[in-house]
Amino acid sequence: QTPQTFGELRECCLMQGVDLDKLLEQNSKKLRDKERHLLLIGFPIPAFHGEKPSRMHWQALKLPTLSYGKKTQKGFRPNEQGYRLRDRRDVLKDDLRLDWIRSENWDSEQLSTRGRFRFELTQKRILIVGAGALGSTIAEMLVRGGCSHITVIDADLLKVGNLARHTLTLNDLDQYKSRAITARLNIASPQVRAVAICGEFPPKEPVDKEACNDCDVILDCTGSDEVLQSFDKFPWENNKAFYSLSLGYGAKRLFCFYTRGKFTHSIFRSMLQPWLELERSENSDAVMPMEGIGCWHPVFPARNDDIWLLASLGIKWLEASLLDGLSKENQMAIFEQEYENGLFTGVHLRTLL
């Protein structure tokens, strides 16, 4: 059974060739701060009963407060020798009842057993350019799928109108979208290391340029020609994978572009142009909604559920193209939603160029 006293724990450790007291003495100087500290005990366990050990399980217990200040062994000065003697006799004595703490395995593989992306994607460092409705949704999905290294760049502040289809909340109003999103991502998983760049792309500060260049996958979610044109001129290092995900009018289509090594805006534009012309002809009579009363600029119409649906497809296409199309360049896919009498009937891949 589990050791119930410190004496039983000492005996168990000695049977494994571990001198528990010596290990504690090596670190006790750092623990004499009048606080109780956790001791993690790791031991190998198998995935299935009867098999060889395949992972380490860490079980926590709470140590008592170690000797400090004037609390020393009688006749000894308040130094490490005096403290250790008192600890052995009065604090960590054999009949001390152990205070076991409920412990869980937070290893990345353990936390993602319910579903994660392929290893080849989760190990990538991803730069997301644009933290709007599509970018925030993509970022959320990537982190929930096991991606841990995310950098988000955006210069916009969150406004109340954004809440209809954004992952952020009222608590984030008037904050930089990139900063608020990375704060949200960092508390979504203990493994996530999300970094925010509060500004336009390309960044001006050397440290921000370095952060962008540290990424393996460059993912544009802005739908901005100016941003994509800047991809041409930015001094990228190493062999990047470039993606652009953008929505058609009303989020009825998702345009996905992929290339590797170098992003050439003219190629991207030539592949997208026929679809933009089709969008214009289909929506020539459309009236863009206005946000507020007065001379407000029109806003892009799209329902939140449509954005999440197409963002999910974009993620699947990104993963597939990253794994299967590493040597291929200049791919474009268009996902199109189907409606009949106003009711959604499905999504299909309209074309692949």
Short mmCIF file of C-alpha atoms in Angstrom, two decimals:
data_model
loop_
_atom_site.label_atom_id
_atom_site.label_comp_id
_atom_site.label_asym_id
_atom_site.label_seq_id
_atom_site.Cartn_x
_atom_site.Cartn_y
_atom_site.Cartn_z
CA GLN A 1 0.00 0.00 0.00
CA THR A 2 1.01 3.65 -0.16
CA PRO A 3 3.44 4.62 2.64
CA GLN A 4 1.54 6.29 5.45
CA THR A 5 4.44 7.68 7.50
CA PHE A 6 7.75 9.30 6.70
CA GLY A 7 9.51 6.27 8.14
CA GLU A 8 7.71 3.95 5.72
CA LEU A 9 8.60 6.30 2.84
CA ARG A 10 12.26 6.26 3.91
CA GLU A 11 12.23 2.46 3.89
CA CYS A 12 10.58 2.29 0.44
CA CYS A 13 13.13 4.70 -1.00
CA LEU A 14 16.06 2.78 0.48
CA MET A 15 14.72 -0.41 -1.09
CA GLN A 16 15.01 1.41 -4.44
CA GLY A 17 18.54 2.61 -3.67
CA VAL A 18 17.40 6.19 -2.94
CA ASP A 19 18.56 8.09 0.16
CA LEU A 20 15.60 10.41 0.72
CA ASP A 21 17.19 12.32 3.61
CA LYS A 22 20.31 13.06 1.56
CA LEU A 23 18.22 14.36 -1.35
CA LEU A 24 16.26 16.62 0.98
CA GLU A 25 19.44 17.89 2.62
CA GLN A 26 20.82 18.88 -0.78
CA ASN A 27 17.84 21.14 -1.35
CA SER A 28 16.67 22.04 2.16
CA LYS A 29 18.51 25.38 2.25
CA LYS A 30 16.13 26.68 -0.43
CA LEU A 31 13.09 25.46 1.49
CA ARG A 32 13.64 27.23 4.82
CA ASP A 33 11.18 30.08 4.12
CA LYS A 34 8.50 29.29 6.75
CA GLU A 35 6.35 27.64 4.05
CA ARG A 36 5.28 24.09 3.31
CA HIS A 37 6.49 22.72 -0.02
CA LEU A 38 5.48 19.91 -2.36
CA LEU A 39 7.63 16.83 -2.78
CA LEU A 40 7.04 15.05 -6.10
CA ILE A 41 7.78 11.33 -6.14
CA GLY A 42 8.05 9.78 -9.60
CA PHE A 43 7.75 6.10 -10.39
CA PRO A 44 7.39 4.16 -13.65
CA ILE A 45 4.05 2.59 -14.52
CA PRO A 46 2.87 0.53 -17.54
CA ALA A 47 0.12 1.64 -19.89
CA PHE A 48 -1.62 -1.71 -19.31
CA HIS A 49 -1.42 -4.17 -16.42
CA GLY A 50 1.34 -6.72 -16.84
CA GLU A 51 3.30 -4.76 -19.44
CA LYS A 52 6.66 -3.04 -19.01
CA PRO A 53 6.66 0.51 -17.61
CA SER A 54 6.09 3.07 -20.35
CA ARG A 55 5.66 6.38 -18.50
CA MET A 56 6.48 8.16 -15.27
CA HIS A 57 3.74 9.00 -12.79
CA TRP A 58 4.40 11.81 -10.33
CA GLN A 59 2.66 11.71 -6.97
CA ALA A 60 2.77 14.75 -4.68
CA LEU A 61 2.91 15.04 -0.93
CA LYS A 62 3.12 18.16 1.21
CA LEU A 63 6.20 18.45 3.39
CA PRO A 64 5.97 19.98 6.85
CA THR A 65 7.61 23.34 7.48
CA LEU A 66 11.35 22.76 7.85
CA SER A 67 13.46 24.34 10.59
CA TYR A 68 14.32 28.02 10.20
CA GLY A 69 15.37 31.09 12.16
CA LYS A 70 15.99 30.16 15.81
CA LYS A 71 14.28 26.79 15.47
CA THR A 72 17.36 24.62 15.63
CA GLN A 73 18.60 21.55 17.47
CA LYS A 74 19.23 22.31 21.12
CA GLY A 75 22.89 23.18 21.67
CA PHE A 76 23.51 24.03 18.00
CA ARG A 77 23.74 27.36 16.25
CA PRO A 78 21.09 28.44 13.68
CA ASN A 79 22.89 26.97 10.68
CA GLU A 80 22.31 24.08 8.29
CA GLN A 81 23.79 21.52 10.66
CA GLY A 82 21.52 22.60 13.49
CA TYR A 83 18.49 22.78 11.23
CA ARG A 84 19.09 19.32 9.74
CA LEU A 85 19.47 17.69 13.14
CA ARG A 86 16.20 19.23 14.33
CA ASP A 87 14.45 18.25 11.08
CA ARG A 88 15.52 14.63 11.52
CA ARG A 89 14.50 14.42 15.18
CA ASP A 90 11.35 16.60 15.41
CA VAL A 91 10.08 17.44 11.90
CA LEU A 92 10.74 14.55 9.50
CA LYS A 93 10.52 11.87 12.17
CA ASP A 94 9.57 8.29 11.37
CA ASP A 95 6.03 8.48 12.78
CA LEU A 96 5.14 11.67 10.86
CA ARG A 97 1.90 11.05 8.96
CA LEU A 98 2.31 11.83 5.26
CA ASP A 99 0.07 14.49 3.72
CA TRP A 100 -0.55 13.03 0.25
CA ILE A 101 -1.95 15.45 -2.35
CA ARG A 102 -4.26 14.44 -5.18
CA SER A 103 -2.13 14.50 -8.35
CA GLU A 104 -2.92 14.39 -12.06
CA ASN A 105 -0.72 13.79 -15.09
CA TRP A 106 -0.60 17.01 -17.11
CA ASP A 107 1.81 15.75 -19.75
CA SER A 108 0.84 17.03 -23.20
CA GLU A 109 0.09 13.52 -24.52
CA GLN A 110 -2.09 12.78 -21.51
CA LEU A 111 -4.08 16.02 -21.85
CA SER A 112 -4.71 15.44 -25.55
CA THR A 113 -5.90 11.83 -25.46
CA ARG A 114 -9.39 13.01 -26.46
CA GLY A 115 -8.07 14.33 -29.75
CA ARG A 116 -5.15 16.25 -31.18
CA PHE A 117 -3.53 17.14 -34.47
CA ARG A 118 -0.71 15.11 -35.97
CA PHE A 119 2.71 15.47 -34.37
CA GLU A 120 4.10 17.16 -37.49
CA LEU A 121 1.68 20.08 -36.95
CA THR A 122 1.72 20.34 -33.16
CA GLN A 123 5.51 20.73 -33.12
CA LYS A 124 5.44 23.71 -35.50
CA ARG A 125 5.92 27.29 -34.34
CA ILE A 126 3.00 29.17 -35.86
CA LEU A 127 2.68 32.88 -36.61
CA ILE A 128 -0.93 34.06 -36.98
CA VAL A 129 -1.20 37.41 -38.75
CA GLY A 130 -4.59 38.92 -37.95
CA ALA A 131 -6.57 38.35 -34.77
CA GLY A 132 -10.07 39.06 -36.00
CA ALA A 133 -13.02 36.67 -36.11
CA LEU A 134 -11.26 34.14 -38.33
CA GLY A 135 -7.80 34.51 -36.77
CA SER A 136 -9.06 34.18 -33.20
CA THR A 137 -11.07 31.07 -34.10
CA ILE A 138 -8.12 29.50 -35.91
CA ALA A 139 -5.84 30.25 -32.94
CA GLU A 140 -8.31 28.66 -30.52
CA MET A 141 -8.59 25.50 -32.62
CA LEU A 142 -4.84 25.15 -33.04
CA VAL A 143 -4.22 25.35 -29.29
CA ARG A 144 -7.08 22.97 -28.45
CA GLY A 145 -5.58 20.57 -30.99
CA GLY A 146 -2.19 20.49 -29.28
CA CYS A 147 -0.20 23.33 -30.90
CA SER A 148 1.78 25.05 -28.17
CA HIS A 149 4.00 27.66 -29.84
CA ILE A 150 1.79 30.45 -31.16
CA THR A 151 2.65 34.06 -32.01
CA VAL A 152 -0.22 36.45 -32.82
CA ILE A 153 0.27 39.86 -34.45
CA ASP A 154 -2.50 42.47 -34.77
CA ALA A 155 -2.74 46.21 -34.19
CA ASP A 156 -6.51 46.45 -33.58
CA LEU A 157 -8.35 46.91 -30.29
CA LEU A 158 -11.40 44.79 -29.45
CA LYS A 159 -14.65 46.73 -29.87
CA VAL A 160 -18.14 45.76 -28.73
CA GLY A 161 -19.24 45.02 -32.31
CA ASN A 162 -16.52 42.35 -32.57
CA LEU A 163 -18.16 40.23 -29.86
CA ALA A 164 -20.79 38.79 -32.22
CA ARG A 165 -18.23 36.46 -33.79
CA HIS A 166 -15.00 36.73 -31.80
CA THR A 167 -13.59 34.36 -29.19
CA LEU A 168 -12.93 37.23 -26.76
CA THR A 169 -15.44 38.65 -24.26
CA LEU A 170 -16.61 41.85 -22.56
CA ASN A 171 -13.66 41.59 -20.21
CA ASP A 172 -11.33 42.23 -23.16
CA LEU A 173 -12.93 45.38 -24.59
CA ASP A 174 -10.51 48.12 -25.66
CA GLN A 175 -7.54 45.78 -25.29
CA TYR A 176 -5.25 44.76 -28.12
CA LYS A 177 -6.79 41.70 -29.74
CA SER A 178 -3.42 39.99 -30.03
CA ARG A 179 -2.62 40.48 -26.34
CA ALA A 180 -6.04 39.40 -25.12
CA ILE A 181 -6.07 36.33 -27.38
CA THR A 182 -2.63 35.13 -26.29
CA ALA A 183 -3.64 35.59 -22.65
CA ARG A 184 -6.65 33.36 -23.35
CA LEU A 185 -4.54 30.80 -25.19
CA ASN A 186 -1.97 30.63 -22.38
CA ILE A 187 -4.62 29.56 -19.87
CA ALA A 188 -6.14 27.00 -22.25
CA SER A 189 -3.32 24.50 -21.68
CA PRO A 190 -0.25 24.29 -19.39
CA GLN A 191 1.97 23.59 -22.41
CA VAL A 192 1.00 26.67 -24.45
CA ARG A 193 3.49 29.49 -24.93
CA ALA A 194 1.57 32.17 -26.85
CA VAL A 195 3.23 35.51 -27.60
CA ALA A 196 1.54 38.75 -28.70
CA ILE A 197 2.85 41.43 -31.04
CA CYS A 198 0.67 44.53 -30.76
CA GLY A 199 1.16 46.20 -34.13
CA GLU A 200 0.87 45.90 -37.87
CA PHE A 201 2.73 43.44 -40.04
CA PRO A 202 5.58 43.81 -40.81
CA PRO A 203 6.72 44.63 -37.28
CA LYS A 204 9.18 47.45 -36.72
CA GLU A 205 10.98 46.31 -33.56
CA PRO A 206 13.92 43.91 -34.01
CA VAL A 207 12.67 41.65 -31.22
CA ASP A 208 9.29 41.34 -32.98
CA LYS A 209 10.93 40.63 -36.33
CA GLU A 210 12.95 37.89 -34.65
CA ALA A 211 9.79 36.43 -33.09
CA CYS A 212 8.18 36.23 -36.54
CA ASN A 213 11.24 34.62 -38.06
CA ASP A 214 11.37 32.02 -35.30
CA CYS A 215 8.10 30.57 -36.61
CA ASP A 216 7.89 27.70 -39.10
CA VAL A 217 4.34 28.30 -40.34
CA ILE A 218 3.15 31.77 -41.39
CA LEU A 219 -0.64 31.96 -41.40
CA ASP A 220 -2.38 35.05 -42.74
CA CYS A 221 -5.98 35.60 -41.57
CA THR A 222 -6.30 39.30 -42.45
CA GLY A 223 -7.73 39.17 -45.97
CA SER A 224 -5.54 42.21 -46.63
CA ASP A 225 -3.59 42.71 -49.85
CA GLU A 226 -1.25 45.14 -48.07
CA VAL A 227 -0.25 42.49 -45.53
CA LEU A 228 0.31 39.84 -48.20
CA GLN A 229 2.35 42.26 -50.29
CA SER A 230 4.58 42.81 -47.27
CA PHE A 231 5.19 39.03 -47.13
CA ASP A 232 7.13 39.47 -50.38
CA LYS A 233 9.50 42.02 -48.85
CA PHE A 234 9.95 40.70 -45.32
CA PRO A 235 13.43 39.16 -44.72
CA TRP A 236 12.24 35.64 -43.98
CA GLU A 237 14.83 33.10 -42.88
CA ASN A 238 14.84 29.34 -43.43
CA ASN A 239 12.17 27.45 -45.33
CA LYS A 240 8.76 28.72 -44.20
CA ALA A 241 5.33 27.34 -45.02
CA PHE A 242 3.00 30.21 -45.97
CA TYR A 243 -0.78 30.05 -45.70
CA SER A 244 -3.54 32.53 -46.37
CA LEU A 245 -7.11 31.86 -45.20
CA SER A 246 -9.80 34.38 -46.10
CA LEU A 247 -13.59 34.45 -46.26
CA GLY A 248 -15.86 35.27 -49.17
CA TYR A 249 -18.91 37.49 -48.85
CA GLY A 250 -21.17 36.33 -46.03
CA ALA A 251 -18.70 33.54 -45.18
CA LYS A 252 -20.18 31.40 -47.94
CA ARG A 253 -16.69 30.53 -49.23
CA LEU A 254 -13.28 29.98 -47.69
CA PHE A 255 -10.21 30.70 -49.82
CA CYS A 256 -7.11 28.72 -48.83
CA PHE A 257 -3.69 29.37 -50.33
CA TYR A 258 -0.47 27.51 -49.58
CA THR A 259 3.11 27.90 -50.76
CA ARG A 260 6.52 27.07 -49.38
CA GLY A 261 9.92 28.74 -49.33
CA LYS A 262 8.88 32.12 -50.71
CA PHE A 263 5.57 33.93 -50.80
CA THR A 264 4.94 35.66 -54.13
CA HIS A 265 1.96 37.99 -53.96
CA SER A 266 1.47 38.16 -57.74
CA ILE A 267 1.00 34.38 -57.92
CA PHE A 268 -1.44 34.43 -55.02
CA ARG A 269 -3.40 37.26 -56.58
CA SER A 270 -3.60 35.62 -60.00
CA MET A 271 -5.03 32.44 -58.46
CA LEU A 272 -7.55 34.31 -56.31
CA GLN A 273 -8.65 36.93 -58.87
CA PRO A 274 -11.20 34.77 -60.78
CA TRP A 275 -12.95 34.01 -57.52
CA LEU A 276 -13.02 37.65 -56.45
CA GLU A 277 -14.64 38.56 -59.76
CA LEU A 278 -17.22 35.81 -59.23
CA GLU A 279 -17.92 37.17 -55.75
CA ARG A 280 -18.45 40.68 -57.13
CA SER A 281 -20.89 39.51 -59.79
CA GLU A 282 -22.85 37.37 -57.32
CA ASN A 283 -23.15 40.17 -54.76
CA SER A 284 -23.36 43.25 -56.95
CA ASP A 285 -26.71 44.24 -55.41
CA ALA A 286 -25.80 43.37 -51.83
CA VAL A 287 -26.11 46.11 -49.21
CA MET A 288 -23.41 46.03 -46.56
CA PRO A 289 -24.76 46.43 -43.01
CA MET A 290 -23.95 49.58 -41.06
CA GLU A 291 -22.81 49.44 -37.45
CA GLY A 292 -24.47 52.29 -35.57
CA ILE A 293 -26.27 55.47 -36.66
CA GLY A 294 -24.66 58.11 -38.82
CA CYS A 295 -21.66 58.01 -41.12
CA TRP A 296 -20.27 54.70 -40.00
CA HIS A 297 -18.31 52.50 -42.33
CA PRO A 298 -20.03 49.29 -43.44
CA VAL A 299 -19.03 46.01 -41.81
CA PHE A 300 -18.46 42.59 -43.32
CA PRO A 301 -21.55 40.36 -42.92
CA ALA A 302 -20.95 36.81 -41.72
CA ARG A 303 -22.55 34.60 -39.11
CA ASN A 304 -20.45 33.19 -36.31
CA ASP A 305 -21.46 29.58 -37.01
CA ASP A 306 -20.39 29.96 -40.65
CA ILE A 307 -16.99 31.28 -39.57
CA TRP A 308 -16.42 28.39 -37.16
CA LEU A 309 -17.49 25.84 -39.77
CA LEU A 310 -15.18 27.19 -42.45
CA ALA A 311 -12.36 27.72 -39.95
CA SER A 312 -12.61 24.02 -39.06
CA LEU A 313 -12.27 23.09 -42.72
CA GLY A 314 -9.35 25.47 -43.09
CA ILE A 315 -7.55 23.78 -40.20
CA LYS A 316 -8.07 20.35 -41.75
CA TRP A 317 -6.79 21.59 -45.11
CA LEU A 318 -3.80 23.24 -43.43
CA GLU A 319 -2.87 20.02 -41.63
CA ALA A 320 -3.31 17.89 -44.77
CA SER A 321 -1.32 20.23 -47.03
CA LEU A 322 1.44 20.58 -44.44
CA LEU A 323 1.83 16.82 -44.12
CA ASP A 324 1.22 15.71 -47.70
CA GLY A 325 2.25 18.67 -49.78
CA LEU A 326 5.60 19.73 -48.38
CA SER A 327 7.22 19.61 -51.79
CA LYS A 328 4.29 21.19 -53.60
CA GLU A 329 3.84 24.93 -53.97
CA ASN A 330 1.15 27.43 -54.91
CA GLN A 331 -1.94 25.43 -53.99
CA MET A 332 -5.36 27.01 -53.66
CA ALA A 333 -8.52 25.40 -52.37
CA ILE A 334 -12.00 26.90 -52.17
CA PHE A 335 -14.51 25.49 -49.70
CA GLU A 336 -18.07 26.47 -50.55
CA GLN A 337 -21.20 26.15 -48.43
CA GLU A 338 -24.36 24.83 -50.08
CA TYR A 339 -27.83 26.17 -49.32
CA GLU A 340 -31.22 25.12 -50.62
CA ASN A 341 -34.28 27.24 -49.83
CA GLY A 342 -32.26 29.00 -47.18
CA LEU A 343 -31.27 25.79 -45.39
CA PHE A 344 -27.69 24.59 -45.06
CA THR A 345 -27.05 21.33 -46.91
CA GLY A 346 -23.28 20.88 -46.73
CA VAL A 347 -19.83 22.05 -47.69
CA HIS A 348 -17.71 20.81 -50.55
CA LEU A 349 -14.33 21.55 -52.07
CA ARG A 350 -15.27 23.54 -55.16
CA THR A 351 -11.89 23.47 -56.87
CA LEU A 352 -8.21 22.89 -56.36
CA LEU A 353 -5.80 24.86 -58.52
#
